[in-house]
Structure formats: structure tokens, C-alpha cells
Amino acid sequence: MAVKIKNQIQKNNQVKDIQYYKKQFWKVFAYTIGGTFLFFLLASWGVFGSMPSFEELENPNSNLATEVISADGVVIGKFYNENRSPIKYSDLPKHLVDALVSTEDERFYEHSGIDGRRTLGAALRLGSNGGASTLTQQLAKLLFHGEGSRNPILRLVQKTKEWIIAVRLEKQYTKNEIIAMYFNKADFVNTAVGIRSAAKVYFGKEPRDLTVNESAMLVGMLTNPAAFNPVRRPEKVFKRRNVVLNQMVRNGKLSEADKNKFEKEPINLSFHPESHKDGIATYFREYLRDFMKTWVKENKKSDGGDYDIYTDGLKIYTTIDSRMQTYAEEAVTAHMKNLQEEFFAQAKDNKNAPFIRLNDEETNKLMERARKNSDRWRIMKSEDKSDEEIEKSFGIKTKMTVFTWKGERDTIMTPNDSIRYYKHFLQAGVMSMEPQTGYVKVWVGGINYKHFQYDHVGQGARQVGSTFKPFVYATAIEQLGMSPCDTIIDSPFTIPKGRHNVTETWTPTNSNGEYKGMVTLKYALANSINTVSAKLIDKVGPEAVVALTHKLGVKSEIPAQPSIALGAVEITVQDMVAAYSTFANEGVYIKPQVITKIEDKNGVVLYKTVQESHDVLNKDIAFAVIKLLEGVTESGSGARLRTQGGGNGYNRVTGYPYVFKNPIAGKTGTTQNQSDGWFMGMVPNLATGVWVGNEDRSAHFKGITYGQGATAALPIWAMFMKKCYGDSTLDVSMEDFKRPANLAIKVDCYQRIRDTTATDSLENEQNTDEFGL
């Protein structure tokens, strides 16, 4: 009986144990499900870190590059922290999308953000065979928290948030939009962020033009862009690309035959990493960056915040024409490379090269100034080095990479020697503008932005020499009623002390010491006769010339002195082109414009340029000045634009002969000691200014042959225009300048027989007096 009772008790206990464990199991199960639900709920509420709002899902922070777009629709540069330019799904080739889905998320079109089968498989394998993230989850990760944490608890929280965001993204966007967003956000290393930048950097093309092989290579990089970097690990990338091709076959997106053909092809890159210092219009882009710094302060977002040109994906539509810009840069490169050879050849015998007629004290001051303006001085000063330590470092040889016209060269020299070396280089500034619109079509601020960052178009004001003379002639025509055909005596001339505020008696001379006697104004300007300019400014007064020059848009301070008639004035290329354009635009000044409009990343127009203009001269006077300037290229200092003869020094007149037949209004200019060479050239719908010279005025050619504007600057204009005329897609005029109806000023003059001693190389272009023109 006791045994029976004992067995019954054991049986009852067993039943109780089973019931107990069942109860415990369901309790744990309920807690787990409830806890999981609560965990997801709390995560979605942002308890474990902020979650993106509806607005943020609608407009995720995509850190887009601002694009600089030319007038002909070419992206000529970007401002960015990440080099990303957005693209629409419609611009993606089908094989690129197929490669992505086949490789990264085969059931992309079947799930709603989370692939349950793939997630379960990854969990059972404990992640040993790769993760289970769908494309949508990867996008969530890219958009809202970046790289995963190594801490398992934090990683679990991140993964949970990815799942929640992925589901929300699937509700918010179509599958095609998710793919486009993913491609726009993906990092392809080597300055390429987003598929559009990647296609440009690695293959030099737009995504729509990618081949199957190229698409497969880019998709293959996505697993680990650093590990599958095609520049550093081509063999590894080759294998990875073929894996992608196999995945496309497996998913029915590529035939076996095509795969066999493609996988044998090598990786063929056209690698061009994008940089702020590379590409075309580098100086212009830097000018634009400064412009945008002011613009963002004056044009706020709707919420009152500032636009960020590095992340907000603005589109800046500019007036620059990429074709013309390229032609101008090619002309600068060709001519400056040629002219620089002559400069180096002449400097060989100069112990103080590149400086001429500088004593030791003056040279030391110049070098000291250069040292203190250098990056080396600034960096060492920030490291609390003494002036003595810094000075000493400039005499110690060090490894460096220097600019040459044959490419960068690695060398060893002292920083002092590198300063002298760089001061040998001739610089250039070129700007072209449409006179009727003010649209700047070309902006070349120097010879190489990476090594010479000073902008000689917008920043550098230099003495303009005889290119200033048309402003004097225009004043005389306006105030004295003169015409290009009126005559004046070319003879010795003096303005006594006290007249027009001169402090010393001024007697300008012609560079060849000769005087022609009675000449027309047209002949005088064509041959840049100094005495005639001096007599004209004496008649109208310096104040009148200064007033007109400022009305023409020149912003420089101009002294009311007679010497300005010969160009003793420092003016930027930008202002000179705008001033000359006024003559071509029938006397109406139009302020140069470089932007037509600015849009945000959604295409909403934020800013449109408003033309600024004012009347300066009547049409008759403006046309009379144009006829004066045409004389320069017909028989004066710019006549080599038309000749074929050649002569001394013509080996450095790059691209000669040019043999232009169309009307050209132009003017050469050369300053004292050939420190500056200018050429201003116009056709009816394009005005261009060219300046050439060294950074320091004391570095220059020894003689007039190579330093004059007709040799130093004119060839750049000529080669640029030849290239423009050779491009049938451009509409650069070869027609006559528009003649006003009922013209009241005589402009068609008797052509004086050209003096046999004069040449088109500049006989009377330069003034040799103390005012230095």
C-alpha cells in the first residue's frame, strides 16, 4: 500500500513538472515575442537613438556635390565633400540594374525590405556565409548610420533600426527609386561617390553608356570598395567582375555565351580622378567658389539656414562655353610653352635670373617677400618655429615636385632655388565675353592652377600700356567732335610742370625716336604714337578720360595725370574686356556675368541673373572707336594677324601665319621694360583680352622683340579664334561691325601709305619715358 501511494505521488509530480515546464516555456515564449515586439517598438520610437522622420525619409541627407554646368550643358567642375552627382533610374542601363540585383539581392522585387528566407539562413549559419541585408537595408544603412558597430549589442540595435527603416523606405518609394537612391549613395573610392561619378572617374562616360563588363566591375566593387579597388588590385577586381557575370547568368539576365565572351575581356580603365585643381576652367571655378561664399549669405533656405555648396547638390548654370574654354586653354598652353623656351634661353647668361637690373638689396627684399608669402613659411610659423629657423630651412636642399611644360618633375633643390625657378615662368590671363549679353565665355586665369593659383583675370591688375589709348581717343571724339580721319601733328611735345597737376615737366617720346608729322587719328592709334595720345589728353584733360574710363566699368583707381594716356594704369583683364565690349555694343556697357541661374537639387530655381547695363557713348562715337581699332589690325601693330611674311622673332609667334580676312578691332599694349604684353581683340559678337607677363615686373624679356604685346599676347588670341572659327558648332561672327544708320562721324579715311621702316611687330608701341609704358 505504501508503495502504491508512493508511485501515485511520483506520477502526480511528473504531471505537475510537465505542466510547470509547459507553463514556463509559454511564458518565456511570450516574453520573447513581447520583448522583441517591445524592442522593435521602442527602436521605432527612437529610444535607442533617433530614427529618421517622415520628412527625412522623403528628403534623405544625400551629401550631393554642387555641379558647375557650362552654357553648352557640360559639367565642368564640382564642389563637394563627397564627389556625388545624382542620377535618375531612367538614366541607368538595364544591365547595370540586373547586375546589382543579381549580385546583391536576388529576391529584391519579391520582398518588402526584409528577405525572411535570407535572414533565417544567415541566422542559422550565424552569419558565417555572409550577411542577409537586402538592397533596401543597405540603403538604410548608407543613408542613416553608415558603417556597422563592432559592439554586438550596438550592432543588434543598428540592425533592428535598418529593418525598420528598410520597411519604411519600401512604403515610401518604388523599387526603381530605391535602386536609383542606392546607386547615388554608394561609394566607389578614388573620389567617386555615386554611380555617375564612378562611371566618369573609371571610364570617362555617363552611366547610360556603360558596357555590361563595366557595369559588372562597378557592381562587383560594392561588396568592399577598398578591397576591390580596380586601380590598386586589378587582378582581384577581374575575378570579382566575373563573379557578377556568373550571378547574372544564374538569374537569367545574361546568356552563357555572352558571359564566356565577357569574362575573357580585361579590365580597361580610363581612370581620371576628379579634383578641384584638374579639368578645364580651374581658375574660373575658384572665382565661382568665392562668388558662392557671398551668394549663400545673401540667399537663405526657406528655413533661414545657409546653403552648403559642398553637400546641397546645387546646380550652377554658367555662361562659360566648354568648347571655347578648351580652345583658349589649348592656345595658352601652346604659346606659353613656346615663349617660355625663349625666356629660359635668355636667362641663362643672367646671374640674377630671372630678374633684370635689380641690385642685391632689391633682390633680397623681393626674395624675402616671396619666402614670407610661401606655404612653407606659414606652416612652420604655425608650428612656432622662429624666423631664424624658417629662414635657414629655405637654404636646405629637399625633395620636391616642380612644374615644367613637359610635365611635373621630381627633383632636389633648396626652397630658395624653387622660388627663383618659379619666378622664371611667364603667366597669362585670358577672358572672352559677348558684348551684347555680358556673358563671359572664357576665363583662363593662369598657366596651371595646381602650381600657380593667382588669378590673372579677376585678381591681377597690371599696367595696360597702349591698350588704354582708345579710352583717350574716345574722350577726344566725344568732347572735341573729332573723327578717326582728323589729322594731328606727330611732333615733340611737352606738358610743363603745374599743368594738369604734373609735378615735373613731362615730355613723352616715341619708342623709335621718330616723328611722322601730319597723321590721322586712325594712323596714330594703329601705330601707337605716344605724342598724339599725349596731345589728346592735354586737350580734353585727364579728369575727362578718368571719368569715361570709369563709366566703361573700370574699377581701378586712376590718377588724374597726363601719363595715363600711355597706360600708366593698373587694370584687370576682366575690366578691360568689359570696357572694350562697350565699343562693340554700340556704346552700352554691360556688366560681365558668369552665371545664368542656380537650381537646388530638385530643380527649383533659386537665382537668376539680372543684366546690369548703362549708356556710356552714343552709337556713332562707339563705332568710330571700332574703326580706329580696326586700323590696328589692318596696318598697325596688330597687322601680323593678316600677314604671311614673318621675320625676326617669328619663331615665337606661335601658330603664325594666321591670315585672318574678316574685320577685327584690336589693340596691342606693352609696358616699360616689356613687363606686360597685352592684346585686346574683338569681332562683332566676341571680345577677348589677353595679358602675358611674369609675376614680378622685374622679371621680363631683355628686349622688345619677344616682350611686346604683338608677340607675347596676340598669338594666344589668334590661335584661340582660329580654333573657334574651325568649330562649326560655334557661332563666332566673321561679319562687319554694325554701322549706325545716318552715321554723323567720318570713319572712312584716306589710307596713308605705310612707312617702309614700320613693321607690324610694334615700331611705336612702347613708350620709354619714366612713366614706363
PDB file of C-alpha atoms in Angstrom, residues 101 104-118 132-137 166 170 175 178:
ATOM      1  CA  VAL A 101      20.010  42.815 -58.214  1.00  0.00           C
ATOM      2  CA  GLU A 104      23.309  41.876 -54.039  1.00  0.00           C
ATOM      3  CA  ASP A 105      19.618  40.928 -53.648  1.00  0.00           C
ATOM      4  CA  GLU A 106      18.177  38.240 -55.924  1.00  0.00           C
ATOM      5  CA  ARG A 107      14.664  38.469 -54.422  1.00  0.00           C
ATOM      6  CA  PHE A 108      14.651  42.290 -54.377  1.00  0.00           C
ATOM      7  CA  TYR A 109      11.384  42.531 -56.315  1.00  0.00           C
ATOM      8  CA  GLU A 110       9.659  39.953 -54.056  1.00  0.00           C
ATOM      9  CA  HIS A 111      10.262  41.264 -50.527  1.00  0.00           C
ATOM     10  CA  SER A 112       9.166  44.402 -48.722  1.00  0.00           C
ATOM     11  CA  GLY A 113      12.512  45.446 -47.335  1.00  0.00           C
ATOM     12  CA  ILE A 114      13.463  42.298 -45.403  1.00  0.00           C
ATOM     13  CA  ASP A 115      14.190  38.940 -47.042  1.00  0.00           C
ATOM     14  CA  GLY A 116      12.879  36.441 -44.464  1.00  0.00           C
ATOM     15  CA  ARG A 117      14.403  33.365 -46.090  1.00  0.00           C
ATOM     16  CA  ARG A 118      17.801  35.005 -46.416  1.00  0.00           C
ATOM     17  CA  ALA A 132      21.396  38.887 -45.110  1.00  0.00           C
ATOM     18  CA  SER A 133      20.981  42.596 -45.828  1.00  0.00           C
ATOM     19  CA  THR A 134      18.701  43.421 -48.718  1.00  0.00           C
ATOM     20  CA  LEU A 135      19.405  46.323 -51.026  1.00  0.00           C
ATOM     21  CA  THR A 136      16.847  48.342 -49.088  1.00  0.00           C
ATOM     22  CA  GLN A 137      18.579  47.559 -45.808  1.00  0.00           C
ATOM     23  CA  ALA A 166      14.004  49.424 -44.780  1.00  0.00           C
ATOM     24  CA  GLU A 170       9.701  50.312 -49.176  1.00  0.00           C
ATOM     25  CA  LYS A 175      11.612  49.671 -56.226  1.00  0.00           C
ATOM     26  CA  ILE A 178      15.284  52.592 -54.198  1.00  0.00           C
TER      27      ILE A 178
END
